[in-house]
PDB file of C-alpha atoms in Angstrom:
ATOM      1  CA  MET O   1      32.770   6.587  28.929  1.00 71.00           C
ATOM      2  CA  LYS O   2      30.243   4.356  30.554  1.00 84.00           C
ATOM      3  CA  ASN O   3      27.487   2.979  28.302  1.00 89.00           C
ATOM      4  CA  GLU O   4      24.678   4.712  30.314  1.00 90.00           C
ATOM      5  CA  ASP O   5      26.536   8.051  29.944  1.00 91.00           C
ATOM      6  CA  ARG O   6      27.106   7.708  26.139  1.00 94.00           C
ATOM      7  CA  CYS O   7      23.505   6.584  25.630  1.00 94.00           C
ATOM      8  CA  ARG O   8      22.256   9.559  27.660  1.00 94.00           C
ATOM      9  CA  LYS O   9      24.457  11.872  25.552  1.00 95.00           C
ATOM     10  CA  ILE O  10      23.195  10.593  22.177  1.00 96.00           C
ATOM     11  CA  SER O  11      19.533  10.615  23.475  1.00 96.00           C
ATOM     12  CA  ASN O  12      19.879  14.269  24.437  1.00 95.00           C
ATOM     13  CA  LEU O  13      21.319  15.129  21.017  1.00 94.00           C
ATOM     14  CA  VAL O  14      18.381  13.348  19.275  1.00 95.00           C
ATOM     15  CA  GLU O  15      15.852  15.195  21.427  1.00 94.00           C
ATOM     16  CA  ALA O  16      17.446  18.573  20.696  1.00 92.00           C
ATOM     17  CA  ASN O  17      17.450  17.699  17.023  1.00 91.00           C
ATOM     18  CA  LYS O  18      13.648  17.291  17.164  1.00 91.00           C
ATOM     19  CA  SER O  19      13.114  20.976  17.999  1.00 88.00           C
ATOM     20  CA  LEU O  20      15.260  21.959  14.962  1.00 88.00           C
ATOM     21  CA  LEU O  21      13.559  19.632  12.337  1.00 91.00           C
ATOM     22  CA  PRO O  22      10.502  21.792  11.593  1.00 90.00           C
ATOM     23  CA  GLU O  23      12.625  24.878  10.752  1.00 90.00           C
ATOM     24  CA  LEU O  24      14.957  22.968   8.551  1.00 90.00           C
ATOM     25  CA  LEU O  25      12.113  21.410   6.607  1.00 89.00           C
ATOM     26  CA  HIS O  26      10.388  24.768   6.191  1.00 90.00           C
ATOM     27  CA  ASP O  27      13.649  26.265   4.858  1.00 91.00           C
ATOM     28  CA  ILE O  28      14.159  23.461   2.370  1.00 90.00           C
ATOM     29  CA  GLN O  29      10.756  23.892   0.968  1.00 89.00           C
ATOM     30  CA  PHE O  30       9.754  27.528   1.309  1.00 88.00           C
ATOM     31  CA  ARG O  31      12.899  29.538   1.865  1.00 86.00           C
ATOM     32  CA  ARG O  32      15.237  28.222  -0.735  1.00 86.00           C
ATOM     33  CA  ASN O  33      16.179  31.598  -1.970  1.00 84.00           C
ATOM     34  CA  LYS O  34      17.018  32.821   1.572  1.00 85.00           C
ATOM     35  CA  VAL O  35      19.207  29.936   2.939  1.00 90.00           C
ATOM     36  CA  ARG O  36      22.181  27.930   1.866  1.00 92.00           C
ATOM     37  CA  ILE O  37      20.399  24.848   0.627  1.00 94.00           C
ATOM     38  CA  GLY O  38      23.447  22.653   0.978  1.00 95.00           C
ATOM     39  CA  SER O  39      23.926  23.601   4.617  1.00 95.00           C
ATOM     40  CA  VAL O  40      20.260  22.765   5.353  1.00 94.00           C
ATOM     41  CA  LEU O  41      20.551  19.397   3.696  1.00 96.00           C
ATOM     42  CA  ILE O  42      23.723  18.579   5.664  1.00 96.00           C
ATOM     43  CA  GLY O  43      21.982  19.702   8.858  1.00 94.00           C
ATOM     44  CA  LEU O  44      19.257  17.131   8.096  1.00 96.00           C
ATOM     45  CA  SER O  45      21.803  14.525   7.194  1.00 97.00           C
ATOM     46  CA  ARG O  46      23.558  14.989  10.559  1.00 96.00           C
ATOM     47  CA  ARG O  47      20.288  14.686  12.276  1.00 96.00           C
ATOM     48  CA  ALA O  48      19.647  11.296  10.492  1.00 97.00           C
ATOM     49  CA  HIS O  49      23.165  10.168  11.349  1.00 98.00           C
ATOM     50  CA  ALA O  50      22.556  10.914  15.143  1.00 97.00           C
ATOM     51  CA  GLN O  51      19.117   9.168  14.891  1.00 97.00           C
ATOM     52  CA  ALA O  52      20.797   6.092  13.418  1.00 98.00           C
ATOM     53  CA  ILE O  53      23.317   5.880  16.284  1.00 98.00           C
ATOM     54  CA  TYR O  54      20.502   6.265  18.821  1.00 97.00           C
ATOM     55  CA  GLU O  55      18.380   3.567  17.167  1.00 98.00           C
ATOM     56  CA  TYR O  56      21.113   1.008  17.353  1.00 98.00           C
ATOM     57  CA  PHE O  57      22.988   1.776  20.546  1.00 97.00           C
ATOM     58  CA  VAL O  58      20.016   2.783  22.671  1.00 97.00           C
ATOM     59  CA  GLU O  59      17.017   0.980  21.114  1.00 97.00           C
ATOM     60  CA  ASN O  60      19.065  -1.994  19.686  1.00 97.00           C
ATOM     61  CA  ASP O  61      17.290  -1.697  16.307  1.00 98.00           C
ATOM     62  CA  ILE O  62      19.666  -2.519  13.450  1.00 98.00           C
ATOM     63  CA  ALA O  63      17.037  -1.906  10.795  1.00 99.00           C
ATOM     64  CA  LEU O  64      16.355   1.587  11.872  1.00 99.00           C
ATOM     65  CA  LEU O  65      20.150   2.299  11.985  1.00 99.00           C
ATOM     66  CA  LYS O  66      20.325   1.205   8.285  1.00 99.00           C
ATOM     67  CA  GLN O  67      17.289   3.261   7.361  1.00 99.00           C
ATOM     68  CA  ASN O  68      18.599   6.376   9.020  1.00 98.00           C
ATOM     69  CA  MET O  69      22.090   5.933   7.535  1.00 99.00           C
ATOM     70  CA  TYR O  70      20.440   5.536   4.202  1.00 99.00           C
ATOM     71  CA  LEU O  71      18.581   8.829   4.695  1.00 98.00           C
ATOM     72  CA  ALA O  72      21.778  10.569   5.868  1.00 98.00           C
ATOM     73  CA  ALA O  73      23.441   9.379   2.667  1.00 98.00           C
ATOM     74  CA  ARG O  74      20.651  10.503   0.414  1.00 98.00           C
ATOM     75  CA  LEU O  75      20.716  13.924   1.990  1.00 97.00           C
ATOM     76  CA  ASN O  76      24.519  14.141   1.587  1.00 98.00           C
ATOM     77  CA  LEU O  77      24.242  13.325  -2.045  1.00 98.00           C
ATOM     78  CA  ALA O  78      21.435  15.840  -2.521  1.00 96.00           C
ATOM     79  CA  SER O  79      23.647  18.530  -1.099  1.00 96.00           C
ATOM     80  CA  ILE O  80      26.515  18.146  -3.538  1.00 97.00           C
ATOM     81  CA  GLY O  81      26.944  21.297  -5.694  1.00 94.00           C
ATOM     82  CA  GLU O  82      24.623  23.365  -3.364  1.00 94.00           C
ATOM     83  CA  SER O  83      26.004  26.154  -1.193  1.00 94.00           C
ATOM     84  CA  GLY O  84      27.360  24.732   1.981  1.00 95.00           C
ATOM     85  CA  GLY O  85      26.979  21.133   0.662  1.00 96.00           C
ATOM     86  CA  ALA O  86      29.050  18.072   1.210  1.00 96.00           C
ATOM     87  CA  SER O  87      32.709  18.617   0.155  1.00 95.00           C
ATOM     88  CA  PHE O  88      33.917  15.033   0.795  1.00 96.00           C
ATOM     89  CA  ASP O  89      36.926  16.313   2.734  1.00 94.00           C
ATOM     90  CA  THR O  90      36.332  13.424   5.181  1.00 94.00           C
ATOM     91  CA  GLY O  91      34.993   9.931   4.735  1.00 94.00           C
ATOM     92  CA  GLU O  92      31.814  10.567   6.901  1.00 95.00           C
ATOM     93  CA  PRO O  93      29.534  10.520   3.775  1.00 97.00           C
ATOM     94  CA  ILE O  94      31.129   7.194   2.783  1.00 98.00           C
ATOM     95  CA  LEU O  95      30.806   5.723   6.282  1.00 97.00           C
ATOM     96  CA  VAL O  96      27.041   6.475   6.626  1.00 98.00           C
ATOM     97  CA  ALA O  97      26.393   5.089   3.115  1.00 99.00           C
ATOM     98  CA  LEU O  98      28.325   1.830   3.817  1.00 99.00           C
ATOM     99  CA  LEU O  99      26.528   1.312   7.128  1.00 99.00           C
ATOM    100  CA  SER O 100      23.133   1.644   5.297  1.00 99.00           C
ATOM    101  CA  ASP O 101      23.905  -1.501   3.210  1.00 99.00           C
ATOM    102  CA  ASN O 102      21.997   0.195   0.397  1.00 99.00           C
ATOM    103  CA  GLU O 103      23.936  -0.508  -2.828  1.00 98.00           C
ATOM    104  CA  GLU O 104      22.444   2.404  -4.729  1.00 98.00           C
ATOM    105  CA  VAL O 105      23.518   5.119  -2.348  1.00 98.00           C
ATOM    106  CA  ILE O 106      26.869   3.251  -1.817  1.00 99.00           C
ATOM    107  CA  GLN O 107      27.668   3.368  -5.504  1.00 98.00           C
ATOM    108  CA  LYS O 108      26.603   6.885  -5.934  1.00 98.00           C
ATOM    109  CA  VAL O 109      28.812   7.976  -2.974  1.00 98.00           C
ATOM    110  CA  ALA O 110      31.697   5.977  -4.465  1.00 98.00           C
ATOM    111  CA  ARG O 111      31.354   8.048  -7.687  1.00 98.00           C
ATOM    112  CA  ALA O 112      30.536  11.473  -6.149  1.00 98.00           C
ATOM    113  CA  GLU O 113      32.627  14.383  -7.135  1.00 97.00           C
ATOM    114  CA  THR O 114      33.092  17.862  -5.667  1.00 96.00           C
ATOM    115  CA  ALA O 115      35.321  20.617  -6.911  1.00 95.00           C
ATOM    116  CA  ASP O 116      37.805  20.113  -4.065  1.00 96.00           C
ATOM    117  CA  LEU O 117      37.761  16.346  -4.342  1.00 97.00           C
ATOM    118  CA  ILE O 118      38.628  16.507  -8.033  1.00 97.00           C
ATOM    119  CA  LYS O 119      41.340  19.125  -7.413  1.00 97.00           C
ATOM    120  CA  TYR O 120      43.107  17.355  -4.456  1.00 97.00           C
ATOM    121  CA  ARG O 121      42.307  13.670  -4.651  1.00 97.00           C
ATOM    122  CA  ASN O 122      45.647  12.743  -6.273  1.00 97.00           C
ATOM    123  CA  ASP O 123      47.570  14.664  -3.800  1.00 97.00           C
ATOM    124  CA  PRO O 124      49.091  12.118  -1.338  1.00 95.00           C
ATOM    125  CA  LEU O 125      49.411  14.903   1.420  1.00 95.00           C
ATOM    126  CA  SER O 126      45.723  15.786   1.168  1.00 95.00           C
ATOM    127  CA  ASN O 127      42.864  14.198   3.138  1.00 94.00           C
ATOM    128  CA  PHE O 128      40.980  14.138  -0.128  1.00 97.00           C
ATOM    129  CA  SER O 129      43.288  11.328  -1.253  1.00 97.00           C
ATOM    130  CA  HIS O 130      41.993   9.243   1.741  1.00 96.00           C
ATOM    131  CA  VAL O 131      38.387   9.788   0.563  1.00 97.00           C
ATOM    132  CA  TYR O 132      39.405   8.968  -3.042  1.00 98.00           C
ATOM    133  CA  MET O 133      40.906   5.636  -2.090  1.00 98.00           C
ATOM    134  CA  LEU O 134      37.803   4.735  -0.073  1.00 98.00           C
ATOM    135  CA  GLN O 135      35.850   5.479  -3.222  1.00 98.00           C
ATOM    136  CA  LEU O 136      38.181   3.402  -5.299  1.00 98.00           C
ATOM    137  CA  ALA O 137      37.915   0.406  -2.876  1.00 98.00           C
ATOM    138  CA  ILE O 138      34.216   0.423  -3.275  1.00 98.00           C
ATOM    139  CA  ARG O 139      34.341   0.688  -6.959  1.00 97.00           C
ATOM    140  CA  GLY O 140      36.948  -2.118  -7.212  1.00 97.00           C
ATOM    141  CA  ASP O 141      39.429   0.002  -9.117  1.00 98.00           C
ATOM    142  CA  ASP O 142      42.397  -1.882  -7.762  1.00 98.00           C
ATOM    143  CA  ASP O 143      44.809  -0.538 -10.483  1.00 98.00           C
ATOM    144  CA  GLN O 144      44.203   3.025  -9.459  1.00 98.00           C
ATOM    145  CA  ILE O 145      44.515   2.077  -5.792  1.00 98.00           C
ATOM    146  CA  SER O 146      47.962   0.601  -6.653  1.00 98.00           C
ATOM    147  CA  ARG O 147      49.017   3.846  -8.291  1.00 98.00           C
ATOM    148  CA  MET O 148      47.804   5.860  -5.303  1.00 98.00           C
ATOM    149  CA  ILE O 149      49.843   3.571  -2.989  1.00 98.00           C
ATOM    150  CA  GLU O 150      52.906   4.305  -5.057  1.00 98.00           C
ATOM    151  CA  LYS O 151      52.286   7.975  -4.831  1.00 97.00           C
ATOM    152  CA  ILE O 152      51.936   7.832  -1.035  1.00 97.00           C
ATOM    153  CA  ALA O 153      55.122   5.637  -0.764  1.00 97.00           C
ATOM    154  CA  ARG O 154      57.060   8.386  -2.635  1.00 96.00           C
ATOM    155  CA  ASN O 155      55.545  11.571  -1.366  1.00 95.00           C
ATOM    156  CA  GLY O 156      53.119  10.817   1.440  1.00 95.00           C
ATOM    157  CA  LYS O 157      53.282  11.628   5.174  1.00 93.00           C
ATOM    158  CA  LYS O 158      55.138   9.419   7.616  1.00 93.00           C
ATOM    159  CA  PRO O 159      54.506   6.820   8.966  1.00 94.00           C
ATOM    160  CA  LEU O 160      52.019   6.038   6.176  1.00 95.00           C
ATOM    161  CA  ARG O 161      54.607   6.648   3.581  1.00 96.00           C
ATOM    162  CA  THR O 162      56.884   3.956   5.027  1.00 97.00           C
ATOM    163  CA  GLU O 163      53.959   1.540   5.439  1.00 96.00           C
ATOM    164  CA  CYS O 164      53.017   1.976   1.744  1.00 97.00           C
ATOM    165  CA  ALA O 165      56.607   1.485   0.645  1.00 97.00           C
ATOM    166  CA  GLU O 166      56.832  -1.794   2.682  1.00 97.00           C
ATOM    167  CA  GLY O 167      53.338  -3.000   1.683  1.00 97.00           C
ATOM    168  CA  ARG O 168      52.060  -2.926   5.284  1.00 97.00           C
ATOM    169  CA  ASP O 169      49.346  -0.236   4.721  1.00 97.00           C
ATOM    170  CA  PHE O 170      45.577  -1.026   4.738  1.00 98.00           C
ATOM    171  CA  TYR O 171      45.168  -0.893   0.947  1.00 98.00           C
ATOM    172  CA  SER O 172      48.199  -3.025   0.184  1.00 98.00           C
ATOM    173  CA  LEU O 173      46.824  -5.665   2.544  1.00 98.00           C
ATOM    174  CA  LEU O 174      43.306  -5.301   1.049  1.00 98.00           C
ATOM    175  CA  LEU O 175      44.590  -5.867  -2.503  1.00 98.00           C
ATOM    176  CA  LYS O 176      46.347  -8.997  -1.303  1.00 98.00           C
ATOM    177  CA  SER O 177      43.310 -10.163   0.639  1.00 98.00           C
ATOM    178  CA  ASP O 178      45.573 -10.613   3.572  1.00 98.00           C
ATOM    179  CA  LYS O 179      42.918 -11.341   6.196  1.00 98.00           C
ATOM    180  CA  THR O 180      45.439 -12.012   9.004  1.00 98.00           C
ATOM    181  CA  GLY O 181      47.376  -8.812   8.188  1.00 98.00           C
ATOM    182  CA  LEU O 182      44.170  -6.782   7.967  1.00 98.00           C
ATOM    183  CA  GLU O 183      42.879  -8.031  11.336  1.00 98.00           C
ATOM    184  CA  SER O 184      46.124  -7.274  13.000  1.00 98.00           C
ATOM    185  CA  LEU O 185      46.330  -3.700  11.537  1.00 98.00           C
ATOM    186  CA  ILE O 186      42.699  -2.866  12.334  1.00 98.00           C
ATOM    187  CA  GLN O 187      42.669  -4.576  15.795  1.00 97.00           C
ATOM    188  CA  LEU O 188      45.995  -3.209  17.055  1.00 96.00           C
ATOM    189  CA  LYS O 189      46.317   0.191  15.357  1.00 96.00           C
ATOM    190  CA  HIS O 190      43.018   1.600  14.132  1.00 96.00           C
ATOM    191  CA  ALA O 191      40.271   0.180  16.345  1.00 96.00           C
ATOM    192  CA  PRO O 192      41.410   2.011  19.455  1.00 95.00           C
ATOM    193  CA  LEU O 193      41.164   5.281  17.649  1.00 92.00           C
ATOM    194  CA  ASN O 194      37.894   6.973  18.501  1.00 91.00           C
ATOM    195  CA  SER O 195      35.999   8.837  15.879  1.00 91.00           C
ATOM    196  CA  THR O 196      36.461  12.636  16.071  1.00 90.00           C
ATOM    197  CA  ASP O 197      32.797  13.168  15.026  1.00 92.00           C
ATOM    198  CA  PRO O 198      30.768  14.302  18.017  1.00 91.00           C
ATOM    199  CA  ILE O 199      27.838  12.173  16.890  1.00 94.00           C
ATOM    200  CA  ASP O 200      29.542   8.874  17.087  1.00 93.00           C
ATOM    201  CA  GLU O 201      32.834   9.509  18.883  1.00 92.00           C
ATOM    202  CA  ASP O 202      31.652   7.448  21.878  1.00 94.00           C
ATOM    203  CA  PHE O 203      30.493   4.511  19.725  1.00 96.00           C
ATOM    204  CA  PHE O 204      32.765   4.102  16.689  1.00 95.00           C
ATOM    205  CA  SER O 205      36.290   4.035  15.581  1.00 96.00           C
ATOM    206  CA  TYR O 206      35.909   5.934  12.404  1.00 95.00           C
ATOM    207  CA  LEU O 207      38.860   4.299  10.600  1.00 96.00           C
ATOM    208  CA  GLY O 208      38.406   0.945  12.087  1.00 97.00           C
ATOM    209  CA  VAL O 209      34.742   0.665  11.111  1.00 98.00           C
ATOM    210  CA  LEU O 210      35.387   2.043   7.586  1.00 97.00           C
ATOM    211  CA  GLU O 211      38.136  -0.527   7.061  1.00 98.00           C
ATOM    212  CA  ALA O 212      36.370  -3.533   8.578  1.00 98.00           C
ATOM    213  CA  LYS O 213      33.204  -2.752   6.507  1.00 98.00           C
ATOM    214  CA  LEU O 214      35.292  -2.457   3.260  1.00 98.00           C
ATOM    215  CA  CYS O 215      36.880  -5.852   4.029  1.00 98.00           C
ATOM    216  CA  TRP O 216      33.516  -7.448   4.411  1.00 98.00           C
ATOM    217  CA  ARG O 217      32.234  -5.916   1.291  1.00 97.00           C
ATOM    218  CA  ARG O 218      35.209  -7.244  -0.656  1.00 96.00           C
ATOM    219  CA  GLY O 219      34.696 -10.821   0.670  1.00 97.00           C
ATOM    220  CA  ILE O 220      37.240 -10.634   3.510  1.00 98.00           C
ATOM    221  CA  PRO O 221      35.276 -11.343   6.738  1.00 98.00           C
ATOM    222  CA  VAL O 222      37.720  -9.916   9.228  1.00 98.00           C
ATOM    223  CA  GLU O 223      36.865 -10.494  12.923  1.00 98.00           C
ATOM    224  CA  ILE O 224      37.781  -7.532  15.188  1.00 98.00           C
ATOM    225  CA  ASP O 225      37.317  -7.789  18.943  1.00 98.00           C
ATOM    226  CA  HIS O 226      36.954  -4.148  20.021  1.00 97.00           C
ATOM    227  CA  PRO O 227      34.035  -2.194  21.535  1.00 95.00           C
ATOM    228  CA  LEU O 228      34.440   0.609  18.971  1.00 96.00           C
ATOM    229  CA  ILE O 229      33.857  -1.819  16.044  1.00 98.00           C
ATOM    230  CA  PRO O 230      30.335  -3.367  16.328  1.00 98.00           C
ATOM    231  CA  MET O 231      30.740  -6.566  14.324  1.00 98.00           C
ATOM    232  CA  GLU O 232      27.025  -7.010  13.951  1.00 98.00           C
ATOM    233  CA  LEU O 233      27.139  -4.180  11.465  1.00 98.00           C
ATOM    234  CA  MET O 234      29.876  -5.650   9.300  1.00 98.00           C
ATOM    235  CA  PRO O 235      27.968  -8.288   7.230  1.00 98.00           C
ATOM    236  CA  VAL O 236      26.301  -6.789   4.152  1.00 98.00           C
ATOM    237  CA  LYS O 237      22.610  -7.318   4.736  1.00 98.00           C
ATOM    238  CA  PRO O 238      20.450  -4.671   2.939  1.00 99.00           C
ATOM    239  CA  LEU O 239      16.927  -4.014   4.120  1.00 98.00           C
ATOM    240  CA  ASP O 240      14.038  -5.127   1.893  1.00 98.00           C
ATOM    241  CA  HIS O 241      12.865  -1.547   1.655  1.00 98.00           C
ATOM    242  CA  TYR O 242      14.286   1.917   2.226  1.00 98.00           C
ATOM    243  CA  ASP O 243      12.178   5.051   2.715  1.00 96.00           C
ATOM    244  CA  ASP O 244      13.258   8.436   1.285  1.00 95.00           C
ATOM    245  CA  VAL O 245      11.088  10.053   4.051  1.00 93.00           C
ATOM    246  CA  TYR O 246      11.084  13.553   2.716  1.00 93.00           C
ATOM    247  CA  ASP O 247       9.121  14.467  -0.482  1.00 91.00           C
ATOM    248  CA  PHE O 248      11.866  16.603  -1.719  1.00 92.00           C
ATOM    249  CA  LEU O 249      14.163  13.628  -2.063  1.00 93.00           C
ATOM    250  CA  LYS O 250      11.603  11.651  -4.177  1.00 89.00           C
ATOM    251  CA  PRO O 251      11.686  11.742  -7.987  1.00 88.00           C
ATOM    252  CA  GLY O 252       9.808  14.439  -9.689  1.00 83.00           C
ATOM    253  CA  TRP O 253       9.500  16.805  -6.675  1.00 85.00           C
ATOM    254  CA  MET O 254       9.268  20.355  -7.516  1.00 85.00           C
ATOM    255  CA  PRO O 255       9.724  23.149  -4.848  1.00 83.00           C
ATOM    256  CA  PRO O 256       6.582  25.174  -4.135  1.00 84.00           C
ATOM    257  CA  PRO O 257       6.410  28.885  -5.151  1.00 81.00           C
ATOM    258  CA  GLN O 258       8.946  30.939  -3.122  1.00 71.00           C
ATOM    259  CA  GLY O 259       8.778  34.343  -1.553  1.00 65.00           C
ATOM    260  CA  LEU O 260       5.654  36.509  -1.555  1.00 55.00           C
ATOM    261  CA  ILE O 261       3.826  34.556  -4.103  1.00 57.00           C
ATOM    262  CA  GLY O 262       4.394  31.376  -2.068  1.00 55.00           C
ATOM    263  CA  ARG O 263       3.220  32.911   1.096  1.00 55.00           C
ATOM    264  CA  VAL O 264       0.046  34.274  -0.459  1.00 52.00           C
ATOM    265  CA  SER O 265      -0.623  30.963  -2.087  1.00 56.00           C
ATOM    266  CA  ARG O 266      -0.196  29.076   1.298  1.00 51.00           C
ATOM    267  CA  TRP O 267      -2.428  31.740   2.918  1.00 55.00           C
ATOM    268  CA  PHE O 268      -5.268  31.109   0.548  1.00 54.00           C
ATOM    269  CA  LYS O 269      -4.922  27.337   0.983  1.00 55.00           C
ATOM    270  CA  THR O 270      -5.418  27.640   4.767  1.00 55.00           C
TER     271      THR O 270
END
């Protein structure tokens, strides 16, 4: 896709999101008993994710990308345990946290747990094991990563099973700090794979960006020459300040009265 076409596409998505924002914010504050709170929070997170892509690829503002990725990560974390909230069945919550360069949300995402993640993370045939290994890599739990590699080598899906058995998979190379091997794997195999997320499918290689960012975080400055891996985002450079934006994400926030009592209270205030 041409750059002007992909920029127009994300711009249209961001514009459409603006019309949905007031309703989502109203639901999260005043209709908490009527909606699936987790779904609303995920909707707000997805909006922030799209805004981040727009700010960087259209407006060329890396600081606003990091701020919006931070906001998306905060909303994902807030949704855990709520109806319709993040399940961590994909690494998208980890991707947005990593690209924020905010260590607090990165560490929280690396330790996040959901019922399904706990249940399936040790199953080498499950996508939850992929998410779990991303978490382990952030946490620096190399011993558990090694055990997971062994599980996949025995019972995983091909061709990853063979790669793990032969030490050619991403995590084996990461544990060995094999910069040349990592660059070759990401450049030739993973960078060309577009994200399947409609928000960033025209801008990112999901797997390539995740892997390259993890390498940089672990002190392995891989260099990848591919349009789907923006190398400017790989160095870890946190902002001086991050804004929670929404009051309901700030410490001590209490939801206003709900239902009829809340409506009457707001009527008198106006």
